[in-house]
CSV table of C-alpha atoms in Angstrom, one decimal:
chain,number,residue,atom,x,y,z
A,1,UNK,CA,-12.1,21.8,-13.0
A,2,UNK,CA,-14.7,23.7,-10.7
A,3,UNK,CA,-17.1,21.1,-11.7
A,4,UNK,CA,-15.4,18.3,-10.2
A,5,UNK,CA,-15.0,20.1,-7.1
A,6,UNK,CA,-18.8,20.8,-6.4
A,7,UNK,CA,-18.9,24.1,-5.8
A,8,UNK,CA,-21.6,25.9,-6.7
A,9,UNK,CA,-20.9,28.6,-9.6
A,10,UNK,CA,-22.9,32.0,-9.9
A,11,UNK,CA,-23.8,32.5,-13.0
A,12,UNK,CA,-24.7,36.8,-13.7
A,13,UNK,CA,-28.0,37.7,-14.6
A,14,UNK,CA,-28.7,37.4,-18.4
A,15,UNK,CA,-32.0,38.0,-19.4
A,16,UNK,CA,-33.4,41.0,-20.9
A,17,UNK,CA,-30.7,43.2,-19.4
A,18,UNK,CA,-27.4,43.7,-21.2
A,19,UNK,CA,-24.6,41.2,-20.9
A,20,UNK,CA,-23.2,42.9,-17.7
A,21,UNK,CA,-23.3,41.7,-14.0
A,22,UNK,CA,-24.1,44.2,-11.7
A,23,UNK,CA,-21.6,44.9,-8.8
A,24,UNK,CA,-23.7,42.6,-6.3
A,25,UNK,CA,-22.8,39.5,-8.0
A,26,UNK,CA,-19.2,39.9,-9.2
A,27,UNK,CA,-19.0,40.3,-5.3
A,28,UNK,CA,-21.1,37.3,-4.4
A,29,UNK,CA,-18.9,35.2,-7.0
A,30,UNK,CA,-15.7,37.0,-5.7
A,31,UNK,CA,-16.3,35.4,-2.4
A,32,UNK,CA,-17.3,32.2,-3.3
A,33,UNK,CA,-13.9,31.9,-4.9
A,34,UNK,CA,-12.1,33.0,-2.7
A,35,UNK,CA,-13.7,30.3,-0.1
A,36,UNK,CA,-12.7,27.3,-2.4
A,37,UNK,CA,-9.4,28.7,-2.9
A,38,UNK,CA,-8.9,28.5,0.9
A,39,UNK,CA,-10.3,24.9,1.1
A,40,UNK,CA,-8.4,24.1,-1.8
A,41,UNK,CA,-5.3,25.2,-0.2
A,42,UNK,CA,-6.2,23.9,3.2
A,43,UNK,CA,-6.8,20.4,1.5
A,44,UNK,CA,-3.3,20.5,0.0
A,45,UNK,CA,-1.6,21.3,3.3
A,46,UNK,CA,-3.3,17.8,4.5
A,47,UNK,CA,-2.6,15.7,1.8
A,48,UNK,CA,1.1,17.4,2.0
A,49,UNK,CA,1.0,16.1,5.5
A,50,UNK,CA,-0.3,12.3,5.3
A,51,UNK,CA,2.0,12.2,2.0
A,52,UNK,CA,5.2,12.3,4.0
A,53,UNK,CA,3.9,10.3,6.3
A,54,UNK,CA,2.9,7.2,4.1
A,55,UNK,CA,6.4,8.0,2.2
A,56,UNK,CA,8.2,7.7,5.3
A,57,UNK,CA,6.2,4.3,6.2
A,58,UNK,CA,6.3,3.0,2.7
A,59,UNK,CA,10.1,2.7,2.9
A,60,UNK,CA,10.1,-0.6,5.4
A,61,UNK,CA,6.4,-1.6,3.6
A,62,UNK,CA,8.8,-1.2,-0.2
A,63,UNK,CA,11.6,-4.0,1.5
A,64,UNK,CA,8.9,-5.9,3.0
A,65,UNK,CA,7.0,-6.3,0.2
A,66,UNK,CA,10.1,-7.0,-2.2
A,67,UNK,CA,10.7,-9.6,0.1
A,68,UNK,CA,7.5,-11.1,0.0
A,69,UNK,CA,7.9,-11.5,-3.6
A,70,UNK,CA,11.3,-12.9,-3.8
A,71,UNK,CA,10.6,-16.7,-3.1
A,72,UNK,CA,8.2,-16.1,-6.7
A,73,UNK,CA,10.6,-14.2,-8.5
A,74,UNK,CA,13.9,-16.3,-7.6
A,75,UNK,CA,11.9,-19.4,-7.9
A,76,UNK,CA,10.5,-18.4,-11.6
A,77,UNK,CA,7.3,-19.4,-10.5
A,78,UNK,CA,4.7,-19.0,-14.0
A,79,UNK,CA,1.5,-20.0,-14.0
A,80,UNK,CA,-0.1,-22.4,-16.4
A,81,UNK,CA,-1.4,-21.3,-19.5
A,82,UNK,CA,-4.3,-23.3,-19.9
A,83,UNK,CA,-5.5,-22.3,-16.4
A,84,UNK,CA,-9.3,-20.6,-16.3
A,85,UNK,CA,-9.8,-18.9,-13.1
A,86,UNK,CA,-8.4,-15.2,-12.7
A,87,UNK,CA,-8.5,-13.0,-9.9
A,88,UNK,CA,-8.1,-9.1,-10.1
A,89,UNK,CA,-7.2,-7.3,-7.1
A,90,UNK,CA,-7.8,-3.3,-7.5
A,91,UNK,CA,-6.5,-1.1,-5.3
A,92,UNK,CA,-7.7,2.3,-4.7
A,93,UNK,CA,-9.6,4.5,-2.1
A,94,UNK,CA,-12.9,5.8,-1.5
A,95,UNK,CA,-12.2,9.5,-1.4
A,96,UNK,CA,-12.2,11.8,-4.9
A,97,UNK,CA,-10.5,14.9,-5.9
A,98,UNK,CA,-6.6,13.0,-6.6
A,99,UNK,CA,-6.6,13.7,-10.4
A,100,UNK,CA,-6.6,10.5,-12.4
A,101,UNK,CA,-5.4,7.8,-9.4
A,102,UNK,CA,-9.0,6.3,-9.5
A,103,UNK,CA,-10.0,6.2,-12.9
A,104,UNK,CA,-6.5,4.4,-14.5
A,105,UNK,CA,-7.0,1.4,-12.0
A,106,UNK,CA,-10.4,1.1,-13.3
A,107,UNK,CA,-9.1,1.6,-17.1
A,108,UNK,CA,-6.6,-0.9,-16.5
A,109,UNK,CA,-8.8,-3.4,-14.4
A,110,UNK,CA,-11.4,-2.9,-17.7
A,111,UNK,CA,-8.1,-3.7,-20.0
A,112,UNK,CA,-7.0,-7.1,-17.9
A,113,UNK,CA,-11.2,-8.4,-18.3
A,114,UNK,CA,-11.7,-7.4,-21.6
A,115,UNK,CA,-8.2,-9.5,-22.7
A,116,UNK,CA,-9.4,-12.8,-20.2
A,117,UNK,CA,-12.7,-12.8,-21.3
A,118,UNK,CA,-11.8,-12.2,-24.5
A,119,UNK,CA,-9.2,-15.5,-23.9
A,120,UNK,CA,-12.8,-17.5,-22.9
A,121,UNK,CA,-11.2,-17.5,-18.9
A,122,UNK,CA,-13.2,-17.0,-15.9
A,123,UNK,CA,-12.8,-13.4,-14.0
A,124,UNK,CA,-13.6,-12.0,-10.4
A,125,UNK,CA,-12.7,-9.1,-8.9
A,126,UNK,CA,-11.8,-7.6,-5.6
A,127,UNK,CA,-12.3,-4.2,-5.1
A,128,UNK,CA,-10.2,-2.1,-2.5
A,129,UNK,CA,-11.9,1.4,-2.2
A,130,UNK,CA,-15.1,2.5,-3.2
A,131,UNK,CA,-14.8,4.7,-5.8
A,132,UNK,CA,-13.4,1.3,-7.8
A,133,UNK,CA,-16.7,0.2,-7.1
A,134,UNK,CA,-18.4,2.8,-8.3
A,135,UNK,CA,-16.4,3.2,-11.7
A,136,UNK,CA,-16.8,-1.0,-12.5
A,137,UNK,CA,-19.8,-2.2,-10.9
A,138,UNK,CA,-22.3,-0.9,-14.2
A,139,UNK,CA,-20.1,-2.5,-16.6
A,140,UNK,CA,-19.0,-5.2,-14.7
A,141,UNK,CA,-21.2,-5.6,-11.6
A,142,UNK,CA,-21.3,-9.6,-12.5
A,143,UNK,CA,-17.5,-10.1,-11.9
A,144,UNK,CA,-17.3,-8.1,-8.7
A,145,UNK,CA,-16.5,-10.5,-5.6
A,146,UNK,CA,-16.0,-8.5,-2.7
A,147,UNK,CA,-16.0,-4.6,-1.6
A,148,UNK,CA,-13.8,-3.0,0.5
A,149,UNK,CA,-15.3,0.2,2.1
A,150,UNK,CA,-13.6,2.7,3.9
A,151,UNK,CA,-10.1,2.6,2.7
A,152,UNK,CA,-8.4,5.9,2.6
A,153,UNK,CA,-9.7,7.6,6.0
A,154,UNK,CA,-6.4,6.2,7.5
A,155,UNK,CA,-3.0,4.7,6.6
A,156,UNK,CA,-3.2,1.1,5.6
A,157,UNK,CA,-2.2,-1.9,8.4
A,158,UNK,CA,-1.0,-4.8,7.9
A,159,UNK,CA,-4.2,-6.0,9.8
A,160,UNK,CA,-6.2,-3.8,6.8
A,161,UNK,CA,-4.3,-6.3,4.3
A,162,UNK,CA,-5.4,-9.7,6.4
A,163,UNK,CA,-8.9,-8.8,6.7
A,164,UNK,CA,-9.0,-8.3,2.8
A,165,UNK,CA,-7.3,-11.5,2.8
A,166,UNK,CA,-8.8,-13.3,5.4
A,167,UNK,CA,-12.2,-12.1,3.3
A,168,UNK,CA,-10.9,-13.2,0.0
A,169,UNK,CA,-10.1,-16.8,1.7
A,170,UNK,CA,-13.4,-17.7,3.1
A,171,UNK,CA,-15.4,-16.2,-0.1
A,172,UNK,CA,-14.5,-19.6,-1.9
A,173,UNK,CA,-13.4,-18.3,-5.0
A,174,UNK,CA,-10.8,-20.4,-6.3
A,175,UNK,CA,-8.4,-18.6,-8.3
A,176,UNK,CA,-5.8,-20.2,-10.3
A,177,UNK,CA,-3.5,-17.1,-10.5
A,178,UNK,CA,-4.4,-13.8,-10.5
A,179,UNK,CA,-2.8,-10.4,-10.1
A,180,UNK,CA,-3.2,-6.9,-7.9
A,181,UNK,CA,-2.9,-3.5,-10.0
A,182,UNK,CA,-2.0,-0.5,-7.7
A,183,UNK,CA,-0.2,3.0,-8.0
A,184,UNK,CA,2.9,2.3,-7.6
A,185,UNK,CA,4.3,5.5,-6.2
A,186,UNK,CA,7.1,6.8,-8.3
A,187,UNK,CA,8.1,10.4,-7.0
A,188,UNK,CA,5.7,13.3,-5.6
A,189,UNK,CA,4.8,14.5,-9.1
A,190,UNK,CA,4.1,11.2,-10.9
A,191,UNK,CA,3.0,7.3,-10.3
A,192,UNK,CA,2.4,4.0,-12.3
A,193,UNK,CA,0.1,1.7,-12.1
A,194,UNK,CA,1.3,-1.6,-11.6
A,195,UNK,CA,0.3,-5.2,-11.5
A,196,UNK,CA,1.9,-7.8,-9.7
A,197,UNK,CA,1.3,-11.4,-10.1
A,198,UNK,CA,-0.7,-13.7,-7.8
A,199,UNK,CA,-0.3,-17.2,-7.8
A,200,UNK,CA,-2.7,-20.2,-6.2
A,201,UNK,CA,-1.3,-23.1,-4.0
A,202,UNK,CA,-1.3,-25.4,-6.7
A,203,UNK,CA,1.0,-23.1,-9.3
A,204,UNK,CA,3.3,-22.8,-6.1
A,205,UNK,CA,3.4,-26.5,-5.5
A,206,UNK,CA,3.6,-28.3,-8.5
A,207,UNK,CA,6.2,-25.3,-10.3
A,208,UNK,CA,9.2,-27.5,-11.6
A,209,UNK,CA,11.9,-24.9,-9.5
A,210,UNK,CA,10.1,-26.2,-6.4
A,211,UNK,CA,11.8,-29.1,-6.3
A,212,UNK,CA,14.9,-27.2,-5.2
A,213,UNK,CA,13.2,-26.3,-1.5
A,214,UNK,CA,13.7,-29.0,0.8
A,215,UNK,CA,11.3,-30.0,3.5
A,216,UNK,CA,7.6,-28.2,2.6
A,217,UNK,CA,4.7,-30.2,3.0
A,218,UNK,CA,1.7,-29.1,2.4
A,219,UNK,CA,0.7,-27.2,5.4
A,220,UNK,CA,4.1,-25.1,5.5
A,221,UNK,CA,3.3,-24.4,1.9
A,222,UNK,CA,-0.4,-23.2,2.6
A,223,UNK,CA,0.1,-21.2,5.6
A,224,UNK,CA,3.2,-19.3,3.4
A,225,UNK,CA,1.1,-18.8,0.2
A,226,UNK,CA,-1.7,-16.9,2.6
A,227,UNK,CA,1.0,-15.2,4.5
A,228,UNK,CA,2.6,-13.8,1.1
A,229,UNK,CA,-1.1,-13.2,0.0
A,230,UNK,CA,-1.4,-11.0,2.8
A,231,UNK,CA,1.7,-9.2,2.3
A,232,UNK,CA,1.4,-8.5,-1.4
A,233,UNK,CA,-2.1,-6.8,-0.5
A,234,UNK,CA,-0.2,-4.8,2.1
A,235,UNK,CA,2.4,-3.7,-0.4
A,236,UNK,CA,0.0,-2.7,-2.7
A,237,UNK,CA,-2.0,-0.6,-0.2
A,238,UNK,CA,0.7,1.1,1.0
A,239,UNK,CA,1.9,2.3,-3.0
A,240,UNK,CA,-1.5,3.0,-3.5
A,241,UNK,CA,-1.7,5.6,-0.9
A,242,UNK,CA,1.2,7.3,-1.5
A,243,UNK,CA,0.7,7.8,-4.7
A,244,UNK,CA,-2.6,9.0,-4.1
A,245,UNK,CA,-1.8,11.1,-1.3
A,246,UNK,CA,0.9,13.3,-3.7
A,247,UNK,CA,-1.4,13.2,-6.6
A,248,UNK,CA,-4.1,15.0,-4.3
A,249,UNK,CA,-1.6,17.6,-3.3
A,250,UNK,CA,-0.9,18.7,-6.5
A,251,UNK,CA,-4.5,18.5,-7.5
A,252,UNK,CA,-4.9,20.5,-4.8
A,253,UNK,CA,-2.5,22.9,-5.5
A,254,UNK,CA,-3.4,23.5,-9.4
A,255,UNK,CA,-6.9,24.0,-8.4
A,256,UNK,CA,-5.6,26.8,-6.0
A,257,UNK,CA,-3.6,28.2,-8.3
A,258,UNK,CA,-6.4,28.1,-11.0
A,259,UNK,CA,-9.0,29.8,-8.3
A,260,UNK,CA,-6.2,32.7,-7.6
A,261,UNK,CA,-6.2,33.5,-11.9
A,262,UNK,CA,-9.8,33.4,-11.7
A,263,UNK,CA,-9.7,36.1,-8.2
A,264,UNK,CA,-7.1,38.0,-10.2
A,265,UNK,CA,-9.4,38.2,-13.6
A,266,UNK,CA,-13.3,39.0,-11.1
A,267,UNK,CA,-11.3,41.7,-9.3
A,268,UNK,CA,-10.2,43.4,-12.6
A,269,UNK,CA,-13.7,43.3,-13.8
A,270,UNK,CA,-15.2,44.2,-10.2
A,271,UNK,CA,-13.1,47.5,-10.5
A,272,UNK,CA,-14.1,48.3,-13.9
A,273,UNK,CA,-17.7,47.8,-13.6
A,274,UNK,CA,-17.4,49.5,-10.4
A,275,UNK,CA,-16.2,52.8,-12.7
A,276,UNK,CA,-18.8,52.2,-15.1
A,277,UNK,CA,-21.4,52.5,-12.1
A,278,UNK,CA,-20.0,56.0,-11.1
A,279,UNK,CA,-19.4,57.3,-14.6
A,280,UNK,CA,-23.3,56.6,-15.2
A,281,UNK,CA,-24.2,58.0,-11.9
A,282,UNK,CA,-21.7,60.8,-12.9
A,283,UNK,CA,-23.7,61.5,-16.4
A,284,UNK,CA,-26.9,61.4,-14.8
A,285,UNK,CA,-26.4,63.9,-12.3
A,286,UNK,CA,-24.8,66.0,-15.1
A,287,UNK,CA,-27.2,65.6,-17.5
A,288,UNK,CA,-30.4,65.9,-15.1
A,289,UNK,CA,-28.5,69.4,-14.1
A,290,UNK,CA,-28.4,70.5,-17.7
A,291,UNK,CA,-31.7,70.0,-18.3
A,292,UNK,CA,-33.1,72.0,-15.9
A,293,UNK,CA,-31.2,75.1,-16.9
B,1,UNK,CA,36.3,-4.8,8.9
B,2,UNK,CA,32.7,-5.6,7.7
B,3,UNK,CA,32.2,-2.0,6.8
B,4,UNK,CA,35.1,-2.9,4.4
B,5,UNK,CA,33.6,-5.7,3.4
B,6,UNK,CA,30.2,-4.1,2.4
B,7,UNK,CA,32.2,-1.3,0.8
B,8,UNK,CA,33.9,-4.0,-1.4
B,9,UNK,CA,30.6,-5.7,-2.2
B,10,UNK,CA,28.8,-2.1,-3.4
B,11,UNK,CA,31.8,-1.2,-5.5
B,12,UNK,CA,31.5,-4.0,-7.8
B,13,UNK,CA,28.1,-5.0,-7.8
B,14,UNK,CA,27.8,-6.8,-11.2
B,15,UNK,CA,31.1,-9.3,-10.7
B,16,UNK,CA,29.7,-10.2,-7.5
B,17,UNK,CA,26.5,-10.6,-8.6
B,18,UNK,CA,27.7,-13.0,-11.5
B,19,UNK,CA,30.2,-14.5,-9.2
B,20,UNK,CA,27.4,-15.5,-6.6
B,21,UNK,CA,25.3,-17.2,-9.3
B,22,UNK,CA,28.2,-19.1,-10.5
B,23,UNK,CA,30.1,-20.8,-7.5
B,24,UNK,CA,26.7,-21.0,-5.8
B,25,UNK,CA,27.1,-21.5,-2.3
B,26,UNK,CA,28.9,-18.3,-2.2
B,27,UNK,CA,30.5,-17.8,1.8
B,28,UNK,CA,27.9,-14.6,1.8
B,29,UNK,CA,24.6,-14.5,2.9
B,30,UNK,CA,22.0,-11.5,1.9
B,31,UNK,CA,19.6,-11.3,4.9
B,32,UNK,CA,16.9,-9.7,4.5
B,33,UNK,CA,14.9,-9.2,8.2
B,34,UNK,CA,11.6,-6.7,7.9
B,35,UNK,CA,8.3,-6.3,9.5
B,36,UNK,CA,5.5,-4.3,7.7
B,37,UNK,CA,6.6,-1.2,10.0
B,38,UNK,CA,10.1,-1.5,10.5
B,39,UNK,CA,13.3,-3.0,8.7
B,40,UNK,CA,16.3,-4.7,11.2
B,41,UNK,CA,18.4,-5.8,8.2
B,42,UNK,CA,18.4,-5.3,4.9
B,43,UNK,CA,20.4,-7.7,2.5
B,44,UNK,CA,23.2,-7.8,4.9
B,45,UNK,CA,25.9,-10.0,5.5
B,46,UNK,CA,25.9,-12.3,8.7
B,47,UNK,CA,27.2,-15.3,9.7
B,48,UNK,CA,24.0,-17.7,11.1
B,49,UNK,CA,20.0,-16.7,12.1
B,50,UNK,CA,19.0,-19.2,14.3
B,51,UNK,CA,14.5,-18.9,13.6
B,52,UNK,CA,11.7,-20.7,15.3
B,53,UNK,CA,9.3,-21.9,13.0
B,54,UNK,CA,6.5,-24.5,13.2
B,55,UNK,CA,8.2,-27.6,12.9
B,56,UNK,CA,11.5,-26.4,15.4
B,57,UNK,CA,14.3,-24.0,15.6
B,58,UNK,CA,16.9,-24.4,13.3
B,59,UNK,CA,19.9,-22.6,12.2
B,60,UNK,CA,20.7,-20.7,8.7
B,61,UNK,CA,24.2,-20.3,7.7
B,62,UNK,CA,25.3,-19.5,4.4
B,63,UNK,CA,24.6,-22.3,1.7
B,64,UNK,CA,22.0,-23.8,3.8
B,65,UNK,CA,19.6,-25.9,1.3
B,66,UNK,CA,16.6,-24.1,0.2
B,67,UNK,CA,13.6,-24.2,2.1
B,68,UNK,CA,10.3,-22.0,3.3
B,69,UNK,CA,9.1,-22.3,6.8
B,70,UNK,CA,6.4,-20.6,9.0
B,71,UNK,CA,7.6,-19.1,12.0
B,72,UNK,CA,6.1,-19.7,15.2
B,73,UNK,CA,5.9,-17.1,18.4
B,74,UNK,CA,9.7,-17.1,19.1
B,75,UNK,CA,13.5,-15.6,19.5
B,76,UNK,CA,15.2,-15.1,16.3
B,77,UNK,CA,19.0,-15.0,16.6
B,78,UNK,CA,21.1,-13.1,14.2
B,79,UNK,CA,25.0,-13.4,14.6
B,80,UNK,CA,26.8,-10.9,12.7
B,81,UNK,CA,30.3,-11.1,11.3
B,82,UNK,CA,32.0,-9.9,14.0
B,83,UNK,CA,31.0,-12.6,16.4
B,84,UNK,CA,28.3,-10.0,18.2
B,85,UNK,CA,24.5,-11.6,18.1
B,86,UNK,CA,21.1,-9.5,18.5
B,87,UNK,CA,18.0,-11.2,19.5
B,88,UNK,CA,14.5,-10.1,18.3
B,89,UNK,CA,11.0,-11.8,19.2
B,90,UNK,CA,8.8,-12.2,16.2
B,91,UNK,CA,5.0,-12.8,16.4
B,92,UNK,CA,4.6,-15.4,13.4
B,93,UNK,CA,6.0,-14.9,9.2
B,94,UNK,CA,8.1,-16.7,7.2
B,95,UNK,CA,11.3,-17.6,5.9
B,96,UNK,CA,12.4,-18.4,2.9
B,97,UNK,CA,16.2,-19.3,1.8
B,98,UNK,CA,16.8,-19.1,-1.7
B,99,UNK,CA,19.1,-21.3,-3.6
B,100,UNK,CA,21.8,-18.3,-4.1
B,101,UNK,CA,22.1,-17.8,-0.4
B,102,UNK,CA,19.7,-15.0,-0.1
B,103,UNK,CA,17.5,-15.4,3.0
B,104,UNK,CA,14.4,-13.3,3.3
B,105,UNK,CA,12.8,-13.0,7.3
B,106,UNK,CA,9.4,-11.4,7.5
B,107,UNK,CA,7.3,-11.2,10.2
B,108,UNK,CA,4.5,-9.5,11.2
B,109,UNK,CA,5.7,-8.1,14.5
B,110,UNK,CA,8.9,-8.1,15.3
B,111,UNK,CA,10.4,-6.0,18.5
B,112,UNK,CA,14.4,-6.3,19.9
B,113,UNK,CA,14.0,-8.4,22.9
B,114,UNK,CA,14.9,-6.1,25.6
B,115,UNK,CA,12.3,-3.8,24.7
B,116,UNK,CA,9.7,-6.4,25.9
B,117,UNK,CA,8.5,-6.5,29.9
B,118,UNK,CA,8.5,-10.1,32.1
B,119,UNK,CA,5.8,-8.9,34.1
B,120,UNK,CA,3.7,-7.7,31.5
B,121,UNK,CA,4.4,-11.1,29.7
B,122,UNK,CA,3.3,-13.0,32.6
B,123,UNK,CA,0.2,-11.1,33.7
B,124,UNK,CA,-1.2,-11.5,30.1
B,125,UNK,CA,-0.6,-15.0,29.8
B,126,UNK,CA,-2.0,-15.8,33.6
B,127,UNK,CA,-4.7,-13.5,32.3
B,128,UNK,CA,-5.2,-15.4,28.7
B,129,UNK,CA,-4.6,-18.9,30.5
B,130,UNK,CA,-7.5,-18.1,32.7
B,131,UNK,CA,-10.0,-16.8,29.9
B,132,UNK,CA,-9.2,-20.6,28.1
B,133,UNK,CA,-11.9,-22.0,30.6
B,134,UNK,CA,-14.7,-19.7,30.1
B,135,UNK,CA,-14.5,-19.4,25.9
B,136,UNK,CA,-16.9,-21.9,24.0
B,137,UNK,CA,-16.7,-20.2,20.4
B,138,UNK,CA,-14.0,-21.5,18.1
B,139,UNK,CA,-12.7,-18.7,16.7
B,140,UNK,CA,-12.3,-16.9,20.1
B,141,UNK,CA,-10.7,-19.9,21.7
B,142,UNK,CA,-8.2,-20.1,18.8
B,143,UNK,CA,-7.1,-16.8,19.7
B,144,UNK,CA,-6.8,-17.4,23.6
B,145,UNK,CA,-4.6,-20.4,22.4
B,146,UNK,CA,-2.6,-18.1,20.3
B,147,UNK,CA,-2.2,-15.8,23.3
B,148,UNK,CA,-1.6,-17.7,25.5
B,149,UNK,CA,1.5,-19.4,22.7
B,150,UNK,CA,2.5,-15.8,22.7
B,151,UNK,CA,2.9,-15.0,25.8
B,152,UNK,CA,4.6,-18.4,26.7
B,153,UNK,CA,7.6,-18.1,24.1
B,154,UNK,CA,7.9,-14.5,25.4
B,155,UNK,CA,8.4,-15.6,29.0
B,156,UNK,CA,10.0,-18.3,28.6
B,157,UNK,CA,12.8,-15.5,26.1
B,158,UNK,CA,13.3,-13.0,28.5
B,159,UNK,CA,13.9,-16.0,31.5
């Protein structure tokens, strides 16, 4: 747990001594703790914070984002089978210490490539944060298309969502379908991750249920699939912060409860060894007076 | 009356639901109006959204054939049940009708009309028509052009 954190731990000085520390550094580890158990609790106040904000903005972002995807689920739209090019969109952040928010987009990123390569199709990924980036990029550097830096300092915009889209666009990758796995925010204490399908202009135009919608040509039908493209990244974002906002309070908040055991347990020792010091000053003086009588 | 009316519809949410699907056109409409920051309606029942998009304004009433559009800068109309009408300008989105009446509106900024200023519409698009001389790069005159679109439809709303 302390590892994670960084903090720097003082061991006591073994060596030829016996096992005990002296006073000086149970007090020099006492404070140390004691400082992380203020950041510690000073962090959770701010995630607290930003969590009820992006819970109170993901409300409109949750019915936007439904309706987004409502053409694609009323419609039935499925993609192809025999289609080759995948996209995976990861979203994430670039900032640590949330528990296990990172590292299950990246294991189920790893799941999605290991089943379509293992299928013989074609793979690129989009990463949204940059600890993504630095959980895939030894493993599976060669699939990475894009980057996104600096996600996480501030809530997610819808402008945020266009740029990544916008980005994705121009890179010239042309994905037959693909899908975006995020958090999906459940309650404060727990979250999902998710995947929701993407599909290409050409899976939206030539679906059989298309037929039914009257008046598209192909222009309407382009601008709409980049305009729901934006808005399913936006979605995303917007779970994924949440989520990761409430998984770094409680983080937070076991790591300060851990520190104030571990403040409990040092002052119990400090006081002990602090009687063990007197009682051999104690026998010292008593002894060095016996001897010279 | 429609506060009845919605109260009937959540009470028995599955017979409705198979009712819809089965006498398509049902005479109700779930509307479904949201920017990425804000919500106006939510699956709600009205009577007819008149929406600007790209190739003209039409009008959506219930059992309107399915289709998706773009929107362009413009007034959207809702009229409610009750015969009352609210008017919002949206920026640009999309619309999509579905073929059981559902009708989803997003756009990506949408504000009531009445919170938006004549003046301040018309200084910005004297101010974005002017900058259309001196712009040479594409991508920056696409966006005086969108501006200037803008600022037109708003003008010509609150007029």
């Amino acid at each position: 747990m302390f590892a994670r954190t960084g903090a720097a731990l003082f061991l006591p000085q073994c060596g030829q001594v016996r096992n005990m520390a002296t006073l000086k550094d149970i007090t020099i580890r006492l404070k140390s703790i004691k400082n992380i158990q203020k950041i510690t609790k000073s962090m959770k106040m701010v995630a607290a914070a930003k969590y009820s904000r992006a819970e109170r903005s993901l409300k409109p972002a949750r019915v936007y984002g439904t309706g987004a995807m409502a053409l694609y689920e009323k419609a039935e739209i499925k993609a192809p089978e025999d289609k080759n090019k995948h996209l995976i969109i990861g979203v994430s952040s670039d900032r640590g210490l949330c528990g296990a928010i990172h590292s299950s987009v990246a294991k189920a990123m790893k799941n999605e490539i290991a089943k379509l390569l293992g299928a013989g199709k074609e793979v690129m990924i989009v990463n949204v944060g940059d600890k993504l980036r630095g959980l895939l990029y030894r493993t599976h550097g060669q699939h990475i298309l894009i980057n996104c830096k600096e996600v996480g300092r501030k809530p997610p915009t819808f402008t945020d969502a266009s740029i990544i889209a916008t980005e994705l666009l121009d890179s010239g990758y042309e994905f037959d379908q693909g899908s975006i796995l995020f958090n999906r925010f459940r309650s404060v204490i727990s979250y999902k991750t998710d995947e929701k399908p993407l599909f290409s202009l050409d899976t939206v135009a030539n679906s059989e249920n298309m037929g039914i919608y009257d008046d598209i040509d192909a222009d309407v039908l382009r601008n709409y699939q980049e305009f729901a493209l934006v808005n399913i990244i936006y979605f995303g974002m917007k779970e994924s912060t949440t989520s990761e906002q409430s998984a770094r309070m409680t983080a937070m908040d076991s790591a300060s409860k851990n520190a104030s055991e571990m403040i409990d347990k040092l002052t119990l020792t400090f006081n002990r060894t602090r009687q063990a010091v007197i009682t051999k000053e104690l026998i010292e003086i008593i002894s060095g007076a016996a001897a010279l009588e | 009356m429609m506060a009845a009316r919605f109260l009937l519809r959540r009470a028995v949410p599955a017979l409705r639901h198979a009712r819809c699907y089965a006498d398509a056109p049902a005479a109700q409409m779930s509307f479904t109006f949201a920017s990425p920051t804000q919500v106006f309606f939510k699956e709600a029942n009205v009577k007819q959204i008149d929406v600007p998009t790209l190739t003209g304004a039409f009008g959506i009433l219930p059992a309107h054939v399915p289709t998706l559009q773009v929107l362009r800068p413009g007034v959207v109309t809702v009229f409610n049940d009750d015969g009352s009408s609210a008017k919002y300008f949206v920026s640009s989105g999309s619309v999509t009708v579905n073929a059981d009446s559902s009708v989803q509106l997003l756009a990506e900024e949408a504000v009531p009309l009445d919170s938006l200023d004549l003046a301040a519409a018309k200084a910005n698009l004297e101010k974005a028509q002017s900058e259309l001389g001196g712009v040479s790069d594409e991508a920056a005159r696409a966006e005086v052009l969108i501006s200037i679109e803008a600022n037109e439809a708003i003008v010509k709303a609150l007029e």
